mmCIF file of C-alpha atoms in Angstrom:
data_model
loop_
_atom_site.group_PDB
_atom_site.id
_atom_site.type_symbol
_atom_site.label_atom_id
_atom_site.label_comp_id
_atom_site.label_asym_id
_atom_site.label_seq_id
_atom_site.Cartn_x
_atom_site.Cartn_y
_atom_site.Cartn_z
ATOM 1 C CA UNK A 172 27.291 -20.595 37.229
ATOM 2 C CA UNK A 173 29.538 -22.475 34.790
ATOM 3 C CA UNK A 174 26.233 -22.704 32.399
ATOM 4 C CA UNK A 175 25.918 -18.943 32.313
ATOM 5 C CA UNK A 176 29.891 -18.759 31.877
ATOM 6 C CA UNK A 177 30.076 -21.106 29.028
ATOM 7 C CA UNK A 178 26.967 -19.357 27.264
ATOM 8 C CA UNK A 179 28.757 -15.732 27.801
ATOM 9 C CA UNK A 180 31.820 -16.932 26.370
ATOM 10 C CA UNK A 181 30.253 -18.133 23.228
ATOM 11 C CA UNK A 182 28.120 -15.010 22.304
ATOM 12 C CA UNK A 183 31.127 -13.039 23.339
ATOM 13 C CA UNK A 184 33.324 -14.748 20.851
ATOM 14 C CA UNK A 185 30.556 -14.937 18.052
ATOM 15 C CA UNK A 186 29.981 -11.047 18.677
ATOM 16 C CA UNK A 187 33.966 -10.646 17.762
ATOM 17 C CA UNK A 188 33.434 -12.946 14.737
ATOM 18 C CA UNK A 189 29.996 -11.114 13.444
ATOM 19 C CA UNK A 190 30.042 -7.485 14.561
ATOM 20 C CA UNK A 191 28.952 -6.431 10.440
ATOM 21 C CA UNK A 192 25.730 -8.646 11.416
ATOM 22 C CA UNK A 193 23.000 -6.035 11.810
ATOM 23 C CA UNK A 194 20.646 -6.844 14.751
ATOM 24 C CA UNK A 195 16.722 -6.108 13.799
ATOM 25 C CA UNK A 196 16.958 -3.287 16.792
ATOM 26 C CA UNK A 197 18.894 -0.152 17.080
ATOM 27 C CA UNK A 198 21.999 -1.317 19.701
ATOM 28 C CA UNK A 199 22.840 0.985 22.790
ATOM 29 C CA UNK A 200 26.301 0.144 24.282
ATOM 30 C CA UNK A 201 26.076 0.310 28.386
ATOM 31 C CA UNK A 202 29.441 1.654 29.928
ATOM 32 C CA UNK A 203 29.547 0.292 33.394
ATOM 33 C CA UNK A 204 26.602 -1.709 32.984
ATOM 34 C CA UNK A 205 27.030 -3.402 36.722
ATOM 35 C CA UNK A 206 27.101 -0.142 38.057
ATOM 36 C CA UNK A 207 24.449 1.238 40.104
ATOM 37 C CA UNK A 208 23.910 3.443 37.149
ATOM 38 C CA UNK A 209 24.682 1.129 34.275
ATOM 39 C CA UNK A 210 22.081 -1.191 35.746
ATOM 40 C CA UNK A 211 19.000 1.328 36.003
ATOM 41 C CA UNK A 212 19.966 2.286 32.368
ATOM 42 C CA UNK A 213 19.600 -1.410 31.194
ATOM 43 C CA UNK A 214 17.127 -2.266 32.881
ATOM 44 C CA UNK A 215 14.647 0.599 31.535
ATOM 45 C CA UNK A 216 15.900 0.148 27.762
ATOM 46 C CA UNK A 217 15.369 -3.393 27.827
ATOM 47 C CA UNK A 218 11.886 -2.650 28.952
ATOM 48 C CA UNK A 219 11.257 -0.797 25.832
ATOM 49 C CA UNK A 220 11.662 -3.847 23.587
ATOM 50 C CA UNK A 221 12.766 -1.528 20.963
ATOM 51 C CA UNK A 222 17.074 -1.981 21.382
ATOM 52 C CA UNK A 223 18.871 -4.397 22.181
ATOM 53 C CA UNK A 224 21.816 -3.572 24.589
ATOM 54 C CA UNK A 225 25.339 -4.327 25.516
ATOM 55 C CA UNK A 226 26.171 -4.426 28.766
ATOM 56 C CA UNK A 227 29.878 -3.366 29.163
ATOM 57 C CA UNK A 228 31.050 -4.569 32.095
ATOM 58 C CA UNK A 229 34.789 -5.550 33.330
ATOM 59 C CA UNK A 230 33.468 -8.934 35.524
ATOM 60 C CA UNK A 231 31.174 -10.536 32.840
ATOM 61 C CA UNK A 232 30.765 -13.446 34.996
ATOM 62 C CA UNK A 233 29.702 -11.627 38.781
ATOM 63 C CA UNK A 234 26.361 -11.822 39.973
ATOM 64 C CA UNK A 235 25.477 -8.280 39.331
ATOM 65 C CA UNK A 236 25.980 -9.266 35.012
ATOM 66 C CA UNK A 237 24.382 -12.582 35.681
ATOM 67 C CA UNK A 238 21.032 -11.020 36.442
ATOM 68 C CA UNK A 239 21.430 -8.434 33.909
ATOM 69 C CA UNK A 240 21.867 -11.211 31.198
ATOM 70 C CA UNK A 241 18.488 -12.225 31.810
ATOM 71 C CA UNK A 242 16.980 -9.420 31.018
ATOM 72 C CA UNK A 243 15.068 -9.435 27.801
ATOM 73 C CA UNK A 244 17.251 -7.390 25.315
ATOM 74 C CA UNK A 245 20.312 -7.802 27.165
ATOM 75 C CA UNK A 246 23.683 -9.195 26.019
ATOM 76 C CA UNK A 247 26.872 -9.197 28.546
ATOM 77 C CA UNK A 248 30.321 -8.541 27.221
ATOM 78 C CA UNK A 249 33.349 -7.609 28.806
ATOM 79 C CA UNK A 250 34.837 -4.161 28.200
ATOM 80 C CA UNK A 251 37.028 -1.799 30.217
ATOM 81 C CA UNK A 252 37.275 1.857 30.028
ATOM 82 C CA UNK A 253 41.408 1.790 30.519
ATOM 83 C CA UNK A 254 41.388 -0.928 27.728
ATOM 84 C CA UNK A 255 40.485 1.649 24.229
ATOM 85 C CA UNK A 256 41.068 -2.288 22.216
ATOM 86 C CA UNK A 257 37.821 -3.829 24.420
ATOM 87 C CA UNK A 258 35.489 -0.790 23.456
ATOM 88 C CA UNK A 259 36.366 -1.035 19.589
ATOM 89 C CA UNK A 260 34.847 -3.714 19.552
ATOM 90 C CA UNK A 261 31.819 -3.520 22.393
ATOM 91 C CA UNK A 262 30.628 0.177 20.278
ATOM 92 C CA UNK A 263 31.194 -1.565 17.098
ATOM 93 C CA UNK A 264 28.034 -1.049 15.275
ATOM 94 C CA UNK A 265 26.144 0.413 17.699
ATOM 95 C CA UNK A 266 23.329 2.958 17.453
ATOM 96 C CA UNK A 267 23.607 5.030 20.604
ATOM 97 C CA UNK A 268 26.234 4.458 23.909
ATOM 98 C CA UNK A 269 25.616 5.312 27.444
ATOM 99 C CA UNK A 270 29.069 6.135 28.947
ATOM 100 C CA UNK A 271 29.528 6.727 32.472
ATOM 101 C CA UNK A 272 32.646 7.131 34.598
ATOM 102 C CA UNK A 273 34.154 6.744 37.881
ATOM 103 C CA UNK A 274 37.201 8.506 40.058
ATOM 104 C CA UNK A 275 36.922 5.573 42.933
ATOM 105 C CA UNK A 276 39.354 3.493 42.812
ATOM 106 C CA UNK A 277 41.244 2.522 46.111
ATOM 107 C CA UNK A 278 40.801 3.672 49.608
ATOM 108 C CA UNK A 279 43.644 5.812 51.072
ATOM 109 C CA UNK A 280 43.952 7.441 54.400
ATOM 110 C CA UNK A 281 44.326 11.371 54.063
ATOM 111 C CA UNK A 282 43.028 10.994 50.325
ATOM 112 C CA UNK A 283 40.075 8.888 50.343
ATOM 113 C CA UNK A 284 38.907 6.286 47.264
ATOM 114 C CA UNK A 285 38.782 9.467 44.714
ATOM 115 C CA UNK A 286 41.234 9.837 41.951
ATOM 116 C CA UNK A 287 40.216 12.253 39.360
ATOM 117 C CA UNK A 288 43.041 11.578 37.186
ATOM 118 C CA UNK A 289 41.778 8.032 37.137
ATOM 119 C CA UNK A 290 38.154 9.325 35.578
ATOM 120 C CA UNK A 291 39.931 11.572 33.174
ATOM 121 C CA UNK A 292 41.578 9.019 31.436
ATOM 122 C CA UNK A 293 38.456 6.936 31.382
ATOM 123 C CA UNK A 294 36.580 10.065 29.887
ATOM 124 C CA UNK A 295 39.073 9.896 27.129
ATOM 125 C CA UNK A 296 39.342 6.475 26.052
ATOM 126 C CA UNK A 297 35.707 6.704 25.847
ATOM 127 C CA UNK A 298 35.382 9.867 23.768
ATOM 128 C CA UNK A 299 38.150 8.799 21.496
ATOM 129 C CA UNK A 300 36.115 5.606 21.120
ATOM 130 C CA UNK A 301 32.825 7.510 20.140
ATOM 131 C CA UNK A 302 34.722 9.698 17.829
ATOM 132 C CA UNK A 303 36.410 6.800 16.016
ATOM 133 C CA UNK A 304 32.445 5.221 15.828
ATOM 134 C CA UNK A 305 30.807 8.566 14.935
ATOM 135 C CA UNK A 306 33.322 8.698 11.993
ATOM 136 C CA UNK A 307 32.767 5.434 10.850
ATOM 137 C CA UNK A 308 28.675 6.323 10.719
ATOM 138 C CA UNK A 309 27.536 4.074 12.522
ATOM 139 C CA UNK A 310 26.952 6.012 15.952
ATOM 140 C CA UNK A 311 23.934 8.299 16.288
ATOM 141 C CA UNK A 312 23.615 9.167 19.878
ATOM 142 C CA UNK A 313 25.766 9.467 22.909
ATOM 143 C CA UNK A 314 24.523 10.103 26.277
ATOM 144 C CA UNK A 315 27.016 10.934 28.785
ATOM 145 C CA UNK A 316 26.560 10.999 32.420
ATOM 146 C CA UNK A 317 28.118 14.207 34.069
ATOM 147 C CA UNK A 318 26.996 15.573 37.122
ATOM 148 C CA UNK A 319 24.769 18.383 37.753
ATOM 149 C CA UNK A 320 26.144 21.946 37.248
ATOM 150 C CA UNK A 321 25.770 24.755 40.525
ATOM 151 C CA UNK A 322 22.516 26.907 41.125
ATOM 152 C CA UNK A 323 25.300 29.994 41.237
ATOM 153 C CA UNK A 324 28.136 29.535 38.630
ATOM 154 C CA UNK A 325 29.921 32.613 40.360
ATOM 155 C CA UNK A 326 29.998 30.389 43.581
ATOM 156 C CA UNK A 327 31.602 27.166 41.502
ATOM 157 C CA UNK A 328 35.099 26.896 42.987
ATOM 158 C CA UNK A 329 36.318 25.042 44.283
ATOM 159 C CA UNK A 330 34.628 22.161 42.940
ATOM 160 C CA UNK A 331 34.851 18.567 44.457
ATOM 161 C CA UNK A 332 37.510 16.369 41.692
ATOM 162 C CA UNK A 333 34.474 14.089 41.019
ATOM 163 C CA UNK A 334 32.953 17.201 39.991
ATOM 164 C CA UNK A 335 35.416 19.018 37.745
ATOM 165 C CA UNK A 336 36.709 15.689 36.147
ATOM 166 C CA UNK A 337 32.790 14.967 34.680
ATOM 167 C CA UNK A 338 32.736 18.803 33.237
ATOM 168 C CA UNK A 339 35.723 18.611 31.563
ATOM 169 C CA UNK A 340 34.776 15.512 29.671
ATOM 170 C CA UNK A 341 31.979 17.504 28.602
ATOM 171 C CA UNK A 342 34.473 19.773 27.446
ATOM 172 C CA UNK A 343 36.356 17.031 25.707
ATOM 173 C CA UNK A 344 33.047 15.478 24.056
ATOM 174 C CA UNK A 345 32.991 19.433 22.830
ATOM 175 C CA UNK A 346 36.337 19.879 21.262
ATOM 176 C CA UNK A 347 36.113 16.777 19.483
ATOM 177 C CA UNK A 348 32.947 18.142 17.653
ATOM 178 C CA UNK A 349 30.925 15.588 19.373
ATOM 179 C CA UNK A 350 27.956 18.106 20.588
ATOM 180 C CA UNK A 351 25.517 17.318 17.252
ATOM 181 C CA UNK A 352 25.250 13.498 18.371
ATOM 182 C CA UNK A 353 25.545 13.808 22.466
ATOM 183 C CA UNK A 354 23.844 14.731 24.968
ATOM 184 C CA UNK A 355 25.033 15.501 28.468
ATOM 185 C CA UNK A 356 22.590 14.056 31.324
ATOM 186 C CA UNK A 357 23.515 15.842 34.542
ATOM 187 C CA UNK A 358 22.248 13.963 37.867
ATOM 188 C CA UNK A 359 22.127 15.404 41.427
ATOM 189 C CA UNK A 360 23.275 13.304 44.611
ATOM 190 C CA UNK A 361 22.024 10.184 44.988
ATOM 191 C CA UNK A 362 19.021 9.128 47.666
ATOM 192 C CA UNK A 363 21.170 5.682 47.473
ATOM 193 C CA UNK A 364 24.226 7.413 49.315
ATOM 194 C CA UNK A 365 22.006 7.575 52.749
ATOM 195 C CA UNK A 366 22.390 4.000 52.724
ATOM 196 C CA UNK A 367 26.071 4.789 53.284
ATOM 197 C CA UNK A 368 28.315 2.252 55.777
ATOM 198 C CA UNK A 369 30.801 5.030 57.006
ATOM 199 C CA UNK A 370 32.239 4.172 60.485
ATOM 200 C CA UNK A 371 29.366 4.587 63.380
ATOM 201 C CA UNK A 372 27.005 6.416 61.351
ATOM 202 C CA UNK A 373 23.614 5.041 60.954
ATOM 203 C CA UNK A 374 19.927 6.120 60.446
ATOM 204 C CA UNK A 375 17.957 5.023 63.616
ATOM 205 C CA UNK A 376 14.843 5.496 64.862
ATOM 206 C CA UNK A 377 15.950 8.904 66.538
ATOM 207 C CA UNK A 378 18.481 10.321 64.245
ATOM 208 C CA UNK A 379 18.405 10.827 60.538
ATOM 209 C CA UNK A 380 22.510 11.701 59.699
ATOM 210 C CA UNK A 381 23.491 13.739 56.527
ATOM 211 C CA UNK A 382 26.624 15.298 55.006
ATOM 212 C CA UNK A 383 25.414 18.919 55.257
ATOM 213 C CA UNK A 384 23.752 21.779 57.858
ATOM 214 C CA UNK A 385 20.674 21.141 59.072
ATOM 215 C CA UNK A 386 19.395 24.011 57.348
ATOM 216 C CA UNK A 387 20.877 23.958 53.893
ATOM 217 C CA UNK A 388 18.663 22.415 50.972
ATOM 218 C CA UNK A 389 20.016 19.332 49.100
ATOM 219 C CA UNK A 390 18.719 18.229 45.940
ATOM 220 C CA UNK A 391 18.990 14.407 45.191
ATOM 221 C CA UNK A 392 17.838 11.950 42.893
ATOM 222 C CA UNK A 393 16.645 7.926 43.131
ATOM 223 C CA UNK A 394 19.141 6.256 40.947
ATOM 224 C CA UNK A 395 16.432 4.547 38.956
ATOM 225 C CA UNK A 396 15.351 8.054 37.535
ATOM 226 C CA UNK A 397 18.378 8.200 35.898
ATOM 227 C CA UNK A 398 17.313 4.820 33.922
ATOM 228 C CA UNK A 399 14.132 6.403 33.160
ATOM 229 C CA UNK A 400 15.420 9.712 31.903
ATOM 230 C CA UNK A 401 17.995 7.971 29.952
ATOM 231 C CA UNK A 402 15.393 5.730 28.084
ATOM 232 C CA UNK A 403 13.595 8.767 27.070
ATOM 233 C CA UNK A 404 16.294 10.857 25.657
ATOM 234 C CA UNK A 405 17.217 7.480 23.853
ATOM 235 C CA UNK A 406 13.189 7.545 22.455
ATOM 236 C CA UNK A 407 13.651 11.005 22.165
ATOM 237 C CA UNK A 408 16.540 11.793 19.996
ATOM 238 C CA UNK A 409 15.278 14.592 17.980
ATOM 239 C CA UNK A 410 14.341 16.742 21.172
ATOM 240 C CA UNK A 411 17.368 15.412 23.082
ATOM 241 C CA UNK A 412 20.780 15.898 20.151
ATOM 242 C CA UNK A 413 22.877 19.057 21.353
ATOM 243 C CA UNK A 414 21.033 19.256 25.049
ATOM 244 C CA UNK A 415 22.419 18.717 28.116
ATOM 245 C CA UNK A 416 20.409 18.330 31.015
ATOM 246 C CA UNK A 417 19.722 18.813 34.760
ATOM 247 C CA UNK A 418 18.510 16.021 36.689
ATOM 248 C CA UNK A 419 16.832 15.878 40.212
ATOM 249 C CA UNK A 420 13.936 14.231 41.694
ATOM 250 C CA UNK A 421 13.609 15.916 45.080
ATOM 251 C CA UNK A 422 15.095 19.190 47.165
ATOM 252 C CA UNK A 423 14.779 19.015 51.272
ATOM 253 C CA UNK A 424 17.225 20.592 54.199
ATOM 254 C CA UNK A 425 18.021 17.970 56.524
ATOM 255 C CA UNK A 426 15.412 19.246 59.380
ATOM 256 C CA UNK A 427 12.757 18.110 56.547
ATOM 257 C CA UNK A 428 14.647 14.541 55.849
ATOM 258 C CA UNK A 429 14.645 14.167 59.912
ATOM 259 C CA UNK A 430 11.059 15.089 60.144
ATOM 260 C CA UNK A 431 10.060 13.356 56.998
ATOM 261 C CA UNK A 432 11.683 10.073 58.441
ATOM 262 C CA UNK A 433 10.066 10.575 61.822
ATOM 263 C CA UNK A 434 6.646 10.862 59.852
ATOM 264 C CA UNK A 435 7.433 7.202 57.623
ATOM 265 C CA UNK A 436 7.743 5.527 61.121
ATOM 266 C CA UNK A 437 4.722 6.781 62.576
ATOM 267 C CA UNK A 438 3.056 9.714 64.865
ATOM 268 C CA UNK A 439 4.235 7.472 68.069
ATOM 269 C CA UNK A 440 7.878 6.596 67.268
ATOM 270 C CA UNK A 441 10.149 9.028 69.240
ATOM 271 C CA UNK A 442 11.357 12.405 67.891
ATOM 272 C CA UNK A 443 14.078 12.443 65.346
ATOM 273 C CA UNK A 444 17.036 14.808 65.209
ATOM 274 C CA UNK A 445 18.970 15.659 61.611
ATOM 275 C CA UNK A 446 23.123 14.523 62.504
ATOM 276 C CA UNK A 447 25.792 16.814 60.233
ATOM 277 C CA UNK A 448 28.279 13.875 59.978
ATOM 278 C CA UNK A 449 31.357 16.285 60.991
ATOM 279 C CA UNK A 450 32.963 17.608 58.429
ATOM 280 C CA UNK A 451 36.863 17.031 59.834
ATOM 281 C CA UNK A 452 35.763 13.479 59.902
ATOM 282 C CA UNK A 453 34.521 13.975 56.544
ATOM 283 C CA UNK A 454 37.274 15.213 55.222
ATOM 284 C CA UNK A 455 39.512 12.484 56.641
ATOM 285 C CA UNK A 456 37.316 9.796 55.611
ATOM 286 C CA UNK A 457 36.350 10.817 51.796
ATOM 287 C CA UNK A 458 38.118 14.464 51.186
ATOM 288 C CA UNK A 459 35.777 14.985 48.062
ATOM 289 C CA UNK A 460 33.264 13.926 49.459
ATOM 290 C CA UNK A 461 33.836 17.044 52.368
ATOM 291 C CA UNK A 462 34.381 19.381 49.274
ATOM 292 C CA UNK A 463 30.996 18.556 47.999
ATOM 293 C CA UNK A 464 29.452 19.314 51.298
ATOM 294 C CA UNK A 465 31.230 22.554 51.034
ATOM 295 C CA UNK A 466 29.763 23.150 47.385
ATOM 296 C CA UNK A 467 26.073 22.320 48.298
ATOM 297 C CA UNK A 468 25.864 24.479 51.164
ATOM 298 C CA UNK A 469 28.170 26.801 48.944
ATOM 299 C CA UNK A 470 26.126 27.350 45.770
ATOM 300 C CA UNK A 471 24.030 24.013 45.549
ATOM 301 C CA UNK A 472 22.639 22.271 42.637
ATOM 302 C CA UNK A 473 21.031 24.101 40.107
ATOM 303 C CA UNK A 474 18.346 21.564 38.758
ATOM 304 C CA UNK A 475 14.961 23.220 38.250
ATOM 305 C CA UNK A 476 12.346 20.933 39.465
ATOM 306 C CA UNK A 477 9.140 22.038 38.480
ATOM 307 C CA UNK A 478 10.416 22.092 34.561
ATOM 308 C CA UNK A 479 11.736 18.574 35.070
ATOM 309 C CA UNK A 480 8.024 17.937 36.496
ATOM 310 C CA UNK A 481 6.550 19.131 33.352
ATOM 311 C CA UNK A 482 8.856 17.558 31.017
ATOM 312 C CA UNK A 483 8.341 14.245 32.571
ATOM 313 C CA UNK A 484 4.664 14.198 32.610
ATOM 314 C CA UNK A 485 5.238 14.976 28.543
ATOM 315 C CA UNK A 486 7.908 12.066 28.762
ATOM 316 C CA UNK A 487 5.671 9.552 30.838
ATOM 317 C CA UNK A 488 8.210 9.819 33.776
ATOM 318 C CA UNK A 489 7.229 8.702 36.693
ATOM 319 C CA UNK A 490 9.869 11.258 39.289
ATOM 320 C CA UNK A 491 10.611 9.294 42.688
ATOM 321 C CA UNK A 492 9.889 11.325 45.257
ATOM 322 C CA UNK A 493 12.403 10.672 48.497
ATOM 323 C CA UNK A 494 9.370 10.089 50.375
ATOM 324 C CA UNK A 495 8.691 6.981 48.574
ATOM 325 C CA UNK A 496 12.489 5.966 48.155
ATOM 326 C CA UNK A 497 12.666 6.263 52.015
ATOM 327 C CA UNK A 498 9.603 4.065 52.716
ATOM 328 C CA UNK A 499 10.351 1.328 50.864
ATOM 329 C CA UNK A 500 13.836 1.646 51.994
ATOM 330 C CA UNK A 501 12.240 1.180 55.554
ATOM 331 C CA UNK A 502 10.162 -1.727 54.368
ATOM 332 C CA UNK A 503 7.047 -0.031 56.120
ATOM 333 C CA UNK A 504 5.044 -3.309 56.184
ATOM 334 C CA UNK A 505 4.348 -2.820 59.615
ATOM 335 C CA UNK A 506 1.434 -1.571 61.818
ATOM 336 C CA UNK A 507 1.207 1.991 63.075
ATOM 337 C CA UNK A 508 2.437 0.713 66.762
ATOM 338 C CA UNK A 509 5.764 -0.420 64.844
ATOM 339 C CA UNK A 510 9.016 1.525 64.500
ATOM 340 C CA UNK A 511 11.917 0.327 62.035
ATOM 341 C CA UNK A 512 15.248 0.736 61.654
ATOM 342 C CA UNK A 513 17.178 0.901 58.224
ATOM 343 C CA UNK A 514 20.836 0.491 58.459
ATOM 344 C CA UNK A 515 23.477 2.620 56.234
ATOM 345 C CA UNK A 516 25.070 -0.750 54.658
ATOM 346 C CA UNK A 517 26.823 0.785 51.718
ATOM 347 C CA UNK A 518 29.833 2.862 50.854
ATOM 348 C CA UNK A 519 29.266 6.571 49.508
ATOM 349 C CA UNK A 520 29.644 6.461 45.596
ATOM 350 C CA UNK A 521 30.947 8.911 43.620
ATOM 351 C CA UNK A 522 29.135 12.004 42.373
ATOM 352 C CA UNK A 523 26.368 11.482 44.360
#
């Protein structure tokens, strides 16, 4: 609303007048911040009442930064990773930045939305960026978002784009003698990408679709974890500085994602049968997306569960199950006699 607008554009241009002002918290730039990412990450910092954050975002004035500005915490300022001049000054004087990147841009038949030249270059604008802010001594911590690394490194290649262009701006973040002050958070697919909107493919009360063989395990994460985990390696520095870690929340074959969804809608909804989306269609559809597919059933994710268990009890981490994502997903406010439905309404995202 034009309220909101009007405020935004006056903090915006009284950041770019008093950057040297130091605020009585540590700051922690958001990349992305509208993202589905960027938003679990603000939201869980500004919980903690101990930063205050910029949210980075290119459409300061969308819905999606609306609500974020009224967070506690939470400032809104408009920053693009293809524009090096807007994140001078959105990671000046900042304690810590969470940088994320993308390779979707637009949809093309044969190709898909996935352009990993287009994630490279955001990789380095935004490691430039940090370098330029370590220098100056202001920056402490960096948190990068990658993507988890394979369960057999021998079995790697070939790797989807969205893959490969994430590891080699953790190479980048490397060669510019960034590793001290980083640290490389690694998530898994997202449970988020079974809410997918690709053509005629739905879950229903009989069928529970999926990317992958019926019989191959897939390792995937609730989006909001990454939040979490990201709050505590910001609380954490100390342990955190130099790490890079693995990230999942839950590991099932699609027979156990079928059956678990037949179990959510109760023992007398009808039988449901796992649906491998077919991978020609795949492949026409989102290419790297049909590369991952290959890679999972190829080598899989190499996130060890049970130690992220253990270091999240020590972290007061509360892991999503898929079990619990999936329920409230289905909105299971219902009586046992009751089935649901839960329609796919969204897109598949990169990395996940």
């Amino acid at each position: 609303n034009s309220t909101y607008q009007a405020t935004l554009c006056r903090s915006d241009l009284m950041l770019s007048k008093n950057l040297s002002v130091k605020s009585p918290k540590p700051v922690i730039a958001v990349t992305m911040a509208t993202s589905r990412q960027g938003s679990a990450v603000v939201t869980h910092l500004s919980k903690t009442d101990s930063f205050m954050i910029r949210a980075i975002t290119r459409s300061p004035f969308s819905k999606r930064s609306e609500k974020l500005a009224k967070l506690p915490n939470v400032e809104v300022l408009k920053g693009d990773l293809l524009e090096p001049q807007s994140l001078e000054k959105c990671f000046s004087g900042v304690y810590g930045i969470f940088g994320n990147t993308t390779p979707t841009k637009g949809w093309v038949i044969g190709r898909g939305s996935m352009v990993r030249d287009y994630e490279i270059n955001q990789g380095r604008n935004l490691v430039d960026m940090v370098k330029r802010m370590a220098q100056l001594g202001t920056l402490k911590h960096f948190v990068f978002s990658s993507v988890c690394k394979a369960k057999d490194p021998l079995k790697n290649e070939p790797a989807p784009g969205h893959f490969s262009s994430k590891w080699s701006i953790e190479e980048y973040i490397l060669v510019n003698g960034l590793k001290n002050i980083s640290t490389i958070l690694r998530p898994v697919s997202y449970f988020e990408n079974f809410e997918s909107k690709l053509p005629g493919v739905k879950i229903s009360e009989t069928v529970f679709p999926g990317i992958i063989h019926e019989d191959k395990v897939w390792q995937t994460i609730a989006v909001d974890d990454v939040g979490a985990w990201t709050k505590a390696i910001f609380k954490n520095p100390n342990r955190f500085l130099g790490e890079a870690i693995n990230i999942a929340g839950d590991e099932m074959t699609g027979q156990q994602m079928a059956a678990l969804w037949q179990k959510i809608q109760g023992v007398q909804s009808p039988s449901v049968r796992y649906s491998m989306i077919p991978r020609t269609l795949m492949n026409f559809i989102e290419h790297d997306i049909g590369m991952m597919a290959n890679w999972i059933e190829r080598t899989g994710y190499g996130a060890n569960i049970k130690e992220l268990k253990g270091l999240a009890n020590e972290l007061d981490i509360q892991i999503t199950p898929f079990s619990k994502w999936l329920m409230e997903k289905a909105s299971l406010q219902m009586s046992p006699n009751t089935t649901s439905k839960l329609n796919l309404r969204k897109r598949f995202e990169a990395i996940t």
